[in-house]
PDB file of C-alpha atoms in Angstrom:
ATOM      1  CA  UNK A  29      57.958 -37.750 -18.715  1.00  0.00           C
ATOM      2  CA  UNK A  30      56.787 -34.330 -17.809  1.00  0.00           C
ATOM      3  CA  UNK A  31      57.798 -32.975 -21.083  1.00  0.00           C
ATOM      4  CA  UNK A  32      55.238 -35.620 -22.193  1.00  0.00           C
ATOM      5  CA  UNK A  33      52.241 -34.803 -20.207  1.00  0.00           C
ATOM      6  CA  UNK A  34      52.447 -31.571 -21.406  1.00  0.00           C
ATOM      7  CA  UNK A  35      52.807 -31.875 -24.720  1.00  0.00           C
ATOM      8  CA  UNK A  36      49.517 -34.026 -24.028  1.00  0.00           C
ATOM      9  CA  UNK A  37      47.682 -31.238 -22.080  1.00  0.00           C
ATOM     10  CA  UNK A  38      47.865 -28.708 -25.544  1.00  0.00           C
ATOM     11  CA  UNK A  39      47.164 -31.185 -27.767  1.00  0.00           C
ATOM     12  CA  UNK A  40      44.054 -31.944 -25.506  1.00  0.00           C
ATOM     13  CA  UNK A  41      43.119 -27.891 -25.032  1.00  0.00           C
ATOM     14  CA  UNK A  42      43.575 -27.454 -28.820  1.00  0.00           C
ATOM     15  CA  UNK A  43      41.142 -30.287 -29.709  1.00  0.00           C
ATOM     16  CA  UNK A  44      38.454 -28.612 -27.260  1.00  0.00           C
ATOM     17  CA  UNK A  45      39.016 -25.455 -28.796  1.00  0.00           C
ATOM     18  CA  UNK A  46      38.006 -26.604 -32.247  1.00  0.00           C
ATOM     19  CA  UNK A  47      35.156 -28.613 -30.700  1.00  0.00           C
ATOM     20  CA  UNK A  48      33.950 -25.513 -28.929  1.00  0.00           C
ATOM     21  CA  UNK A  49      34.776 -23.178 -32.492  1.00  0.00           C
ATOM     22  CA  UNK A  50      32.741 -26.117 -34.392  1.00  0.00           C
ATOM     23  CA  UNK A  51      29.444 -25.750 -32.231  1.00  0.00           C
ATOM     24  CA  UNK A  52      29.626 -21.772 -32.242  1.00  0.00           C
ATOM     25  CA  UNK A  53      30.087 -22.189 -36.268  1.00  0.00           C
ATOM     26  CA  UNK A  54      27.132 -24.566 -36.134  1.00  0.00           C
ATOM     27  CA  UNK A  55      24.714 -22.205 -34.268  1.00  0.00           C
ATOM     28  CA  UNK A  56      25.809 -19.020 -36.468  1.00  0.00           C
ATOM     29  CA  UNK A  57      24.888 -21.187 -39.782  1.00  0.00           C
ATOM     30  CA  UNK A  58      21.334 -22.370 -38.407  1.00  0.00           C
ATOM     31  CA  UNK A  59      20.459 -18.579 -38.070  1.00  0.00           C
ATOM     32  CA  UNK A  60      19.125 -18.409 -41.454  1.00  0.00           C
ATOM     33  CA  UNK A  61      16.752 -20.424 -40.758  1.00  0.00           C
ATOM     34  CA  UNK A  62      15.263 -18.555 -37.755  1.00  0.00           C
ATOM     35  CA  UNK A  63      15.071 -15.498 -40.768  1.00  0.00           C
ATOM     36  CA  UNK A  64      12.671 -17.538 -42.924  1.00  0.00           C
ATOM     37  CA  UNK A  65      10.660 -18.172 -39.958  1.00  0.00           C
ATOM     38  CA  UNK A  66       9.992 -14.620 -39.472  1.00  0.00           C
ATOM     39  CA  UNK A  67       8.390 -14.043 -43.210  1.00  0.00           C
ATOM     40  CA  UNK A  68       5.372 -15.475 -42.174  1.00  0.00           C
ATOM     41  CA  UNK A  69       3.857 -12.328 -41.390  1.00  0.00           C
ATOM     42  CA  UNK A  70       4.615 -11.114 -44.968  1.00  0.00           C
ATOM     43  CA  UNK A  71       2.624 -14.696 -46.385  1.00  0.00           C
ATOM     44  CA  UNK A  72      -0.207 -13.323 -44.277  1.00  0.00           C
ATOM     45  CA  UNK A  73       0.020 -10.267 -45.657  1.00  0.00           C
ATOM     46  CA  UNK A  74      -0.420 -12.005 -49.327  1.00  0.00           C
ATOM     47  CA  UNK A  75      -3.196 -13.679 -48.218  1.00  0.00           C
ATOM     48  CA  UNK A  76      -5.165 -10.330 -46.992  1.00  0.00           C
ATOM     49  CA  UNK A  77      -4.443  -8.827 -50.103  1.00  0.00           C
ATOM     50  CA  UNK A  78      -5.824 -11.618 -52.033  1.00  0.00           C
ATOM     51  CA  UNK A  79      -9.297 -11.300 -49.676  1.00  0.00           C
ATOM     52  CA  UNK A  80      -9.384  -7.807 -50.356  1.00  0.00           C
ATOM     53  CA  UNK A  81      -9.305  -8.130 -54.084  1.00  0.00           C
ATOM     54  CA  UNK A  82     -11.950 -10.792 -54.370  1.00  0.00           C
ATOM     55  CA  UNK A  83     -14.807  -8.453 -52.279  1.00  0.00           C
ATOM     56  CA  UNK A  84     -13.735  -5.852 -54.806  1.00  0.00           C
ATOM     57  CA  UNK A  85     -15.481  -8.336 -57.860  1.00  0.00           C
ATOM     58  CA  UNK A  86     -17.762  -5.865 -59.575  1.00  0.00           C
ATOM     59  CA  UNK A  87     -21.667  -7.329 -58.694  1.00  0.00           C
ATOM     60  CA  UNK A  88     -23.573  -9.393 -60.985  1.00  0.00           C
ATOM     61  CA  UNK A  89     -26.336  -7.146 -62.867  1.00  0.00           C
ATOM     62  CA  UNK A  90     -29.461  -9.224 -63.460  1.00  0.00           C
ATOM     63  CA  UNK A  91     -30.638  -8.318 -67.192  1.00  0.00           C
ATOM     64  CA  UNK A  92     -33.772  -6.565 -67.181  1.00  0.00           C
ATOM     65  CA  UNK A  93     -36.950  -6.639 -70.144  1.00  0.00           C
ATOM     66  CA  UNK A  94     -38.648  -4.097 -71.498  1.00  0.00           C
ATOM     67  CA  UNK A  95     -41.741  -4.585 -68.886  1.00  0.00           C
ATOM     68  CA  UNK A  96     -39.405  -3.899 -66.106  1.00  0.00           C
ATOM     69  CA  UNK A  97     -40.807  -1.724 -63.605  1.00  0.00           C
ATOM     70  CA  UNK A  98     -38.650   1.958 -63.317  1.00  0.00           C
ATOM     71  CA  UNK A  99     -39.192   3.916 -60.664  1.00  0.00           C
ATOM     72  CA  UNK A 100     -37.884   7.388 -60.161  1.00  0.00           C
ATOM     73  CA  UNK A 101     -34.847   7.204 -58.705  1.00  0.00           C
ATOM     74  CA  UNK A 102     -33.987   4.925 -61.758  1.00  0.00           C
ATOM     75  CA  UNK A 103     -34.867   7.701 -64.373  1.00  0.00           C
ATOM     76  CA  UNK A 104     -33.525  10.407 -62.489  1.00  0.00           C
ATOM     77  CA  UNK A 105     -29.989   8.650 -62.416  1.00  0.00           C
ATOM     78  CA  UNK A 106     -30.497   7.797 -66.239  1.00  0.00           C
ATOM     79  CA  UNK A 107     -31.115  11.823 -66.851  1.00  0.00           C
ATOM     80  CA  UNK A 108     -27.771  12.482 -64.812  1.00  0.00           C
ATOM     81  CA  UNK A 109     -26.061  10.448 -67.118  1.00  0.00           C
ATOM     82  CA  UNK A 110     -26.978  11.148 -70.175  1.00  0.00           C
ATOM     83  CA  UNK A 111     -28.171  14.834 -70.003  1.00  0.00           C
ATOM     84  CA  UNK A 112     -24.753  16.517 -71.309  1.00  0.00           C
ATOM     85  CA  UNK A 113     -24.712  14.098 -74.080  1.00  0.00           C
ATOM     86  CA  UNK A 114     -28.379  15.611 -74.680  1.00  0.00           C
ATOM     87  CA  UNK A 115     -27.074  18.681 -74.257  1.00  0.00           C
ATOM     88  CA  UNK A 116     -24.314  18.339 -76.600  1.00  0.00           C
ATOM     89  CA  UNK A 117     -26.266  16.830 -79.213  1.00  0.00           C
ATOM     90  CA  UNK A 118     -29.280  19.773 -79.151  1.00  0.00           C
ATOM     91  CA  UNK A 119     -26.293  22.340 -79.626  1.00  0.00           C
ATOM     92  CA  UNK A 120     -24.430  20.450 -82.779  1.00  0.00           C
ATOM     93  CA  UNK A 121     -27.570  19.064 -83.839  1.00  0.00           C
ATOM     94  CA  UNK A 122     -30.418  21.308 -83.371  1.00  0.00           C
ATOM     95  CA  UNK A 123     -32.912  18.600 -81.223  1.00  0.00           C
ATOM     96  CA  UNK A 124     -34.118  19.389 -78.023  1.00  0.00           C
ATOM     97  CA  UNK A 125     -32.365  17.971 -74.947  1.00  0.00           C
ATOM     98  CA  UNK A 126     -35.260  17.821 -73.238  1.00  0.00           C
ATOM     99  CA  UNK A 127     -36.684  15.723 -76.549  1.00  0.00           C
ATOM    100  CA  UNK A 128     -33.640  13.201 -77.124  1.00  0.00           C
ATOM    101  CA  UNK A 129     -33.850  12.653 -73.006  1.00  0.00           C
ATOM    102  CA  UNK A 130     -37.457  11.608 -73.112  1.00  0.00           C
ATOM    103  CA  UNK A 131     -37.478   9.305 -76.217  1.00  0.00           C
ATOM    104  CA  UNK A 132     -34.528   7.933 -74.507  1.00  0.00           C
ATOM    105  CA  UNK A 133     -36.251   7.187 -71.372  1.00  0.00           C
ATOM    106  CA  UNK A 134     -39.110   5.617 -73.235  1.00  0.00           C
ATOM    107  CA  UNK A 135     -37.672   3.571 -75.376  1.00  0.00           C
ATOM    108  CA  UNK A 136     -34.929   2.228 -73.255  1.00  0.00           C
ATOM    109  CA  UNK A 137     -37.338   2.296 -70.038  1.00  0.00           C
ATOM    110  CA  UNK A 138     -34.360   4.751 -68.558  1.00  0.00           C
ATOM    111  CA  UNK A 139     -32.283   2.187 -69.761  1.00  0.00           C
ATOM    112  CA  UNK A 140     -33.675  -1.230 -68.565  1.00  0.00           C
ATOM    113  CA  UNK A 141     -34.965  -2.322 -71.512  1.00  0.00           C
ATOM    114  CA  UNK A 142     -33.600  -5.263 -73.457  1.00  0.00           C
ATOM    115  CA  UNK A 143     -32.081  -3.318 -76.504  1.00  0.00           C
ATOM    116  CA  UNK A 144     -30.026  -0.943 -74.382  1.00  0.00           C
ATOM    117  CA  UNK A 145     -28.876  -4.286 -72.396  1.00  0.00           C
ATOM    118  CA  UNK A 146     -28.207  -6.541 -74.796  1.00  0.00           C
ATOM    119  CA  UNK A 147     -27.109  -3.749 -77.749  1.00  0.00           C
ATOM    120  CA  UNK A 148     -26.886  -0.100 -76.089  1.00  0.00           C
ATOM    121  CA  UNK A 149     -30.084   0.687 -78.103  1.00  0.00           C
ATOM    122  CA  UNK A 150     -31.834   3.744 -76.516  1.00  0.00           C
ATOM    123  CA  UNK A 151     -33.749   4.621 -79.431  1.00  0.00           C
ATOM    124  CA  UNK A 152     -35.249   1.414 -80.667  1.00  0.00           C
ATOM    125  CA  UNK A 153     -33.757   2.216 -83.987  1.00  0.00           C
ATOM    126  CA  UNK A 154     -34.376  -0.569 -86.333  1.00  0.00           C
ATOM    127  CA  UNK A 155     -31.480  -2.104 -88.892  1.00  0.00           C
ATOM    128  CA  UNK A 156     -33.335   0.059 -92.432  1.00  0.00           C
ATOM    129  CA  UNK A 157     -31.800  -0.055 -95.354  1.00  0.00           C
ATOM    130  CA  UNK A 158     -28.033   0.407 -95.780  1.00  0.00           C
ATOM    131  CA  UNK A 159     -26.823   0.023 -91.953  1.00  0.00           C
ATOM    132  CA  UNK A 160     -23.885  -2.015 -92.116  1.00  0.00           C
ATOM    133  CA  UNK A 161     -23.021  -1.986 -88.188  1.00  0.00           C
ATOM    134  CA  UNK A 162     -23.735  -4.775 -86.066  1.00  0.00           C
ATOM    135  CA  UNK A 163     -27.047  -5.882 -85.055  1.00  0.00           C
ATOM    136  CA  UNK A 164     -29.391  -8.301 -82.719  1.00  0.00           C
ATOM    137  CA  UNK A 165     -33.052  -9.519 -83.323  1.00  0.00           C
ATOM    138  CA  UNK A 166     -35.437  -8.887 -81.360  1.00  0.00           C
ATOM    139  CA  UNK A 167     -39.616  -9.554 -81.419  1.00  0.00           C
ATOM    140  CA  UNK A 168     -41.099  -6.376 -81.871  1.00  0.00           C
ATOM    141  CA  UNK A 169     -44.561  -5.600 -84.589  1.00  0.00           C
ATOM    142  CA  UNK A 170     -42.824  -8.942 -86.384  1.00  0.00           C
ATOM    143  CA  UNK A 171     -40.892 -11.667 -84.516  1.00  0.00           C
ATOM    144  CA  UNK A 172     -37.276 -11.387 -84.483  1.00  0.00           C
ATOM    145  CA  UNK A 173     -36.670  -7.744 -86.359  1.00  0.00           C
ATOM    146  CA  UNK A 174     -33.354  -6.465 -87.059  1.00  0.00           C
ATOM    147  CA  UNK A 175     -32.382  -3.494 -84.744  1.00  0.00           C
ATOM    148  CA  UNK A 176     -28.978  -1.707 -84.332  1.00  0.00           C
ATOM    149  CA  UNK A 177     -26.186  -2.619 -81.841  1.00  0.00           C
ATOM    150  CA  UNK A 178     -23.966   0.031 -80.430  1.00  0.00           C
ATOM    151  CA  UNK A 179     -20.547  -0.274 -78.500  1.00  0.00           C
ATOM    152  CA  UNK A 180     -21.847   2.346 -76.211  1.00  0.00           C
ATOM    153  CA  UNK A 181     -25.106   4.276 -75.543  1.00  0.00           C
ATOM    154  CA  UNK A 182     -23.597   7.450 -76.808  1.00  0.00           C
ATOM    155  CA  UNK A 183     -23.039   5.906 -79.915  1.00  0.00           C
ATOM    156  CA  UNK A 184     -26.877   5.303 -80.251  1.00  0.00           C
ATOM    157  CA  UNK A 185     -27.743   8.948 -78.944  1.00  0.00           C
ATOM    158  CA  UNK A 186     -25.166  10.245 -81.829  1.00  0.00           C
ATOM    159  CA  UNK A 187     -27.236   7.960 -84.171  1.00  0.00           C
ATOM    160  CA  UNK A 188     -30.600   8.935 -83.018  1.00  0.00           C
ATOM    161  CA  UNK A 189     -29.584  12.536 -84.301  1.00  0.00           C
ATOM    162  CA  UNK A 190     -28.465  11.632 -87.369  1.00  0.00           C
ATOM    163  CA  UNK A 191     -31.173   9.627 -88.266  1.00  0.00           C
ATOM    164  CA  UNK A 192     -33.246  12.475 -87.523  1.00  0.00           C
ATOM    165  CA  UNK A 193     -31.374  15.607 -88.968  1.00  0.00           C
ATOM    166  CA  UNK A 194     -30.827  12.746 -92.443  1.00  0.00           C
ATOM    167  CA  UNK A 195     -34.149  11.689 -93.549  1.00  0.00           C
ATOM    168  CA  UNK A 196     -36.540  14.602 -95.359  1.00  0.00           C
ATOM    169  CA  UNK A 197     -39.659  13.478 -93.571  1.00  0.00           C
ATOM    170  CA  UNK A 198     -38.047  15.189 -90.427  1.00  0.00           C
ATOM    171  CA  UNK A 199     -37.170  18.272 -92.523  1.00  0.00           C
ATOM    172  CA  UNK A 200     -40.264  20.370 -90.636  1.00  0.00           C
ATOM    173  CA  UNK A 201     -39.286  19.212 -87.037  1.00  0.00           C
ATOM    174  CA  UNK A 202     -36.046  21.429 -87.439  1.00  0.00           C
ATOM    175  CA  UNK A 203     -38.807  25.007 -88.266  1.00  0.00           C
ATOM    176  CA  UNK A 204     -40.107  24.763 -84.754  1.00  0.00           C
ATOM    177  CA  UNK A 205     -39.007  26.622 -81.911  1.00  0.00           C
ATOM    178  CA  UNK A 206     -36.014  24.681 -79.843  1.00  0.00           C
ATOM    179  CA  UNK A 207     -37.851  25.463 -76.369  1.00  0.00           C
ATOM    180  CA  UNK A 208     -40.752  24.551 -77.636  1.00  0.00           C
ATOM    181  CA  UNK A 209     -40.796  20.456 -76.847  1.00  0.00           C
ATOM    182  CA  UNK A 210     -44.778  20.219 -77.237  1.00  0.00           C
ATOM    183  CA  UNK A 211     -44.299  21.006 -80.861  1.00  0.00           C
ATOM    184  CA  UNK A 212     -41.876  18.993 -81.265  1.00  0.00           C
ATOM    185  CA  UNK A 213     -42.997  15.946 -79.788  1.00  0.00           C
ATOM    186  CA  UNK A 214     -46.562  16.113 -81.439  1.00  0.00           C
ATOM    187  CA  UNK A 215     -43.951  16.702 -84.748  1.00  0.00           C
ATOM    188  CA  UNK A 216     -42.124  13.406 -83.957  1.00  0.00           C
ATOM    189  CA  UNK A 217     -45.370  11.819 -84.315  1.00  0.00           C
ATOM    190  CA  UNK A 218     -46.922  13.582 -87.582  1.00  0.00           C
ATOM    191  CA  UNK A 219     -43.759  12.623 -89.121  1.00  0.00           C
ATOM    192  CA  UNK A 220     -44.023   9.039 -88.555  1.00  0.00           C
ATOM    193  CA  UNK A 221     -41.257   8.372 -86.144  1.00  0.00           C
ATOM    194  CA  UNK A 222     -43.795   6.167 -83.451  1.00  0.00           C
ATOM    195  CA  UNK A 223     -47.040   4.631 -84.202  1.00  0.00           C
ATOM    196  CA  UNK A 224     -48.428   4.989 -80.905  1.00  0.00           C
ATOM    197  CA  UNK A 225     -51.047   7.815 -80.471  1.00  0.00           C
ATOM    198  CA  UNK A 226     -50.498   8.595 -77.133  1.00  0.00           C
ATOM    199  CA  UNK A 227     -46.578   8.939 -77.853  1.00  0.00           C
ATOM    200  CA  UNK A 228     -46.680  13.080 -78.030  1.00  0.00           C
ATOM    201  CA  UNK A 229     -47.963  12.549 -74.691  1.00  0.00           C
ATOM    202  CA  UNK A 230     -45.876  10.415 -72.819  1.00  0.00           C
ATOM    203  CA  UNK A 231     -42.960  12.553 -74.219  1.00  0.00           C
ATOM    204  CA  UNK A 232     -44.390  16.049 -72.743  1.00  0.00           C
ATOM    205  CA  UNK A 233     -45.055  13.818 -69.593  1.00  0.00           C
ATOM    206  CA  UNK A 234     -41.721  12.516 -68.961  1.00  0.00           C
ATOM    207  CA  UNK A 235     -40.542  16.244 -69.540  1.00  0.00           C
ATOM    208  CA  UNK A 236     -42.669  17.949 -67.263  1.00  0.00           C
ATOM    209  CA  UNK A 237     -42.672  15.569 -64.688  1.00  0.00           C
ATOM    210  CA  UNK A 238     -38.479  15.466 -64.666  1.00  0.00           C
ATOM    211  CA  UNK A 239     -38.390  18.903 -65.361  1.00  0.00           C
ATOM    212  CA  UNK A 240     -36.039  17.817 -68.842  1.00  0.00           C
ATOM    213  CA  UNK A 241     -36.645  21.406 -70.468  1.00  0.00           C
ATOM    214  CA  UNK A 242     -34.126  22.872 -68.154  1.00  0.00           C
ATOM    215  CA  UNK A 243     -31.337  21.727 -70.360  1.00  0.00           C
ATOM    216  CA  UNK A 244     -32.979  23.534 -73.394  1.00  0.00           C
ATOM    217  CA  UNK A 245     -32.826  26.848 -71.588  1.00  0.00           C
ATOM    218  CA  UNK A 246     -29.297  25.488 -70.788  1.00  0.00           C
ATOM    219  CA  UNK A 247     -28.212  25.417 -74.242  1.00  0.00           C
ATOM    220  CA  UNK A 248     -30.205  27.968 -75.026  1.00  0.00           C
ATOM    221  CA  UNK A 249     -29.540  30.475 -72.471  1.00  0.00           C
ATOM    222  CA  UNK A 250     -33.134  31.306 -71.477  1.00  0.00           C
ATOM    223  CA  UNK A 251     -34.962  30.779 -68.064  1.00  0.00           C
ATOM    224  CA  UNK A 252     -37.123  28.183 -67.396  1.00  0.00           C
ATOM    225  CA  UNK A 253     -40.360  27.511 -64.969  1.00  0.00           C
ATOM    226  CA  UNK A 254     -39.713  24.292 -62.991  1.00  0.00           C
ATOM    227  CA  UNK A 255     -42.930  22.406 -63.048  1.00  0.00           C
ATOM    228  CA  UNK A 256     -44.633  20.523 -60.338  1.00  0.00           C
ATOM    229  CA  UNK A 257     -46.907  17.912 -60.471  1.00  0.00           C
ATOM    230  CA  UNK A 258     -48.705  15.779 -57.405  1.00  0.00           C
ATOM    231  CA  UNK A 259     -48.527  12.891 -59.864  1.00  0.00           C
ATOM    232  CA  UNK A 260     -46.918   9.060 -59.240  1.00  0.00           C
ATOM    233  CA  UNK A 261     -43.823   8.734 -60.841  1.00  0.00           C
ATOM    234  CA  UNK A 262     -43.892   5.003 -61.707  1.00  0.00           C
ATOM    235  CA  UNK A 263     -46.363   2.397 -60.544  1.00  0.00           C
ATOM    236  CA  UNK A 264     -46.426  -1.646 -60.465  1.00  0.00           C
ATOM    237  CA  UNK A 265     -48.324  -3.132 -63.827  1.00  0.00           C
ATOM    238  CA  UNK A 266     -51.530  -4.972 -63.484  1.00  0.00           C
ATOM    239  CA  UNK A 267     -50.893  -8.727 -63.252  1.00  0.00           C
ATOM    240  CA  UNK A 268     -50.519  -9.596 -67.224  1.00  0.00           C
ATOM    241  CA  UNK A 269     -53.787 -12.151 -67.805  1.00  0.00           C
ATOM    242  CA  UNK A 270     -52.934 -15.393 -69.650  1.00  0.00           C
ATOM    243  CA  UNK A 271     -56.552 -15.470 -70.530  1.00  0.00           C
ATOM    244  CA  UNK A 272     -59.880 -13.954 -69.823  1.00  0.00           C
ATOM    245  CA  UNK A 273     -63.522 -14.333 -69.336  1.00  0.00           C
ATOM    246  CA  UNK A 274     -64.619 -11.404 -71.459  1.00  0.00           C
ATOM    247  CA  UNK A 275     -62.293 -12.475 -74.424  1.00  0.00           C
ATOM    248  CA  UNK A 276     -59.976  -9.011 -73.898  1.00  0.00           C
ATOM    249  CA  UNK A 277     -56.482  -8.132 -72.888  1.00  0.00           C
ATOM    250  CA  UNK A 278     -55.476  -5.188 -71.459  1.00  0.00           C
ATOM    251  CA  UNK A 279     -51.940  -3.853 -72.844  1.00  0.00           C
ATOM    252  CA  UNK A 280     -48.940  -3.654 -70.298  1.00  0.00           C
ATOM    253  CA  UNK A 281     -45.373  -2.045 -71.069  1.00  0.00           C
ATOM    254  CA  UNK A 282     -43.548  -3.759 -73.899  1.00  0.00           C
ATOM    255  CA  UNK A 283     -46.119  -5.596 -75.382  1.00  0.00           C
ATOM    256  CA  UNK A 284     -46.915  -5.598 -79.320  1.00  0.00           C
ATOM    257  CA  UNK A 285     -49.057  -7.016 -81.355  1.00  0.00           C
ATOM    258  CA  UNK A 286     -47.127  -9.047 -82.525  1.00  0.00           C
ATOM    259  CA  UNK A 287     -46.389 -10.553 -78.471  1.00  0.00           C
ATOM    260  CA  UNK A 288     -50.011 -10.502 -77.484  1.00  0.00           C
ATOM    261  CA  UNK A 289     -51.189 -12.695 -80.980  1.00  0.00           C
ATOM    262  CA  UNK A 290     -48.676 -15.867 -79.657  1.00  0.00           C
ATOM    263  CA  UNK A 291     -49.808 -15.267 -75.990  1.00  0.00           C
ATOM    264  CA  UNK A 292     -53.327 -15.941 -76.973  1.00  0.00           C
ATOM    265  CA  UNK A 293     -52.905 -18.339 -80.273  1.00  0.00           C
ATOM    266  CA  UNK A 294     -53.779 -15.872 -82.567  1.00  0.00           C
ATOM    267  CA  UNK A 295     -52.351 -13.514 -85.586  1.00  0.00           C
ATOM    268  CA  UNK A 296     -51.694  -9.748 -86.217  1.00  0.00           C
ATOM    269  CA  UNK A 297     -54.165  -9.752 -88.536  1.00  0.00           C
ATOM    270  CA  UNK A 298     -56.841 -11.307 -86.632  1.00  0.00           C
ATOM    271  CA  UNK A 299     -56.244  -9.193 -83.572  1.00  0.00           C
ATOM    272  CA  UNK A 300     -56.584  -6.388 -85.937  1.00  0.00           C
ATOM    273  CA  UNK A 301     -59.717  -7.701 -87.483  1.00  0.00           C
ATOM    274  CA  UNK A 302     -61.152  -8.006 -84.122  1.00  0.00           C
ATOM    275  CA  UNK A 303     -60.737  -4.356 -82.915  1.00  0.00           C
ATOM    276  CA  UNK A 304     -60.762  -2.323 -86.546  1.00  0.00           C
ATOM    277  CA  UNK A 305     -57.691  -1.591 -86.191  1.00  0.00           C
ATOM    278  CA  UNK A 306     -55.888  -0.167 -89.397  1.00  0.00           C
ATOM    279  CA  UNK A 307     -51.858   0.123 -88.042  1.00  0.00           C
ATOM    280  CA  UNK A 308     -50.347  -2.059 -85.268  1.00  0.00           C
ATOM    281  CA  UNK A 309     -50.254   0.935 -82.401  1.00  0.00           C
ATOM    282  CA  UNK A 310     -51.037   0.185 -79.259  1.00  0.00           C
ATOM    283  CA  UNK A 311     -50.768   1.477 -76.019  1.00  0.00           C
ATOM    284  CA  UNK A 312     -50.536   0.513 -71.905  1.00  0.00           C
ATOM    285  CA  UNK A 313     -53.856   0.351 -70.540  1.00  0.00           C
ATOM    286  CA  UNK A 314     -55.568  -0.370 -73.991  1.00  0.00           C
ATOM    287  CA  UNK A 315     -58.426  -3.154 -73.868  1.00  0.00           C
ATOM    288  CA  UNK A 316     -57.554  -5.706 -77.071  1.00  0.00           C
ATOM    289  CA  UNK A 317     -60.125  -7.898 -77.744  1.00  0.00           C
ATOM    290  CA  UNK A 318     -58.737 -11.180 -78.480  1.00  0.00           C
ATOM    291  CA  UNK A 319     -61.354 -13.435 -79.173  1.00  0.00           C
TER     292      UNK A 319
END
């Protein structure tokens, strides 16, 4: 009998045993568990990074027109960037930096202008004869004209050379002096490149008010005479009339012919008519009579 209570007692001590082995297993396999808990610092993590990268979303630029006011911070950042392409192009091509960096501001409006938007166009060179590149339309003395499109502004600045340096009627621009940009921009105009009579002007005045002949004596080697001028660098335009009293319009960046004859119901050759005019230049500030 005591033999038997025994043998009872070890079977009962083994059977705890294994009971108490069995919940120690038990708590060692849920530890796993606790471990994925503890990620969620990592998931976190994840999620900052993904904040991060969306404030890092380049802003939207809001496309400009050619009647879009520059002031002179605006040009003097367009001059930073382009001037050793300027630079490079008066040494391998023989133009004046100080040149190429004016028309460039003009004709682009220091690159706000629609062309060098919508087709890296600093020049407002049109399509001619034999371009085969790409191309957009755009109103200018006609509606909808063909004019060159670039895959980068240098492309057009490389261009703007060549079309210079490969047509004869430039031939005489290349016998002036290269420091000598008043020459060259009343050349520019002799040789047909802009309509506009005042253009010589605004060229010399963009280069003496920026002071753009210091990269001639750059690539030249010479000194140069900073000039100063008590002048405004950029100022609002007058609100643009939709009609007026007097029967005249007075000209505001951007406009042609061509723009002011459908604002007022008209044609080129009317408007011309109307002020004996024998070309379509025009320039800001003019008085048109349209009626």
């Amino acid at each position: 009998m005591f033999k038997k209570i025994l043998f009872l007692l070890a079977i009962a001590t083994l059977v705890s045993c294994g009971s108490s082995k069995s919940s120690r297993s038990k708590k060692t396999a849920y530890k796993p568990k606790k471990t994925v808990v503890t990620r969620k610092p990592t998931a976190s993590k994840t999620s900052s990074s993904k904040s991060n990268s969306s404030n890092d979303r380049t802003t939207e630029v809001i496309e400009s027109t050619s009647r879009t006011v520059v002031y002179s911070d605006v040009v003097n950042n367009y001059v930073a960037q382009f001037k050793d392409i300027a630079k490079g192009n008066m040494k391998q091509y023989g133009i004046p930096a100080s040149i190429i960096l004016a028309q460039g501001i003009l004709e682009s409006g220091a690159g706000s202008g629609t062309l060098s938007k919508n087709a890296n166009n600093h020049f407002g060179i049109k399509c001619h004869t034999g371009w085969e590149g790409e191309s957009v339309r755009h109103d200018d003395d006609a509606s909808q004209e063909c004019f060159r499109k670039y895959k980068d502004p240098a492309e057009s600045y490389r261009d703007h050379a060549e079309f210079l340096t490969g047509r004869s009627r430039y031939a005489n621009l290349f016998k002036l002096e290269k420091g000598d940009y008043e020459a060259w921009a009343k050349g520019l105009k002799a040789a047909g490149y802009a309509t506009d009579p005042k253009y010589p002007d605004k060229l010399i005045s963009y280069i003496e008010r920026y002071n753009l002949h210091q990269y001639d004596a750059e690539v030249l080697g010479t000194n140069y005479t900073p000039i100063t001028k008590s002048q405004p660098i950029a100022s609002a335009p007058k609100p643009r009339p939709t009609s007026s009293g007097e029967g005249y319009y007075e000209v505001s960046k951007g406009d042609t012919l061509y723009s002011i004859s459908k604002r007022f119901g008209t044609t080129v050759d009317d408007l011309k008519r109307l002020n004996n005019m024998s070309d379509n230049a025009i320039s800001i500030g003019q008085s048109i009579k349209v009626k």
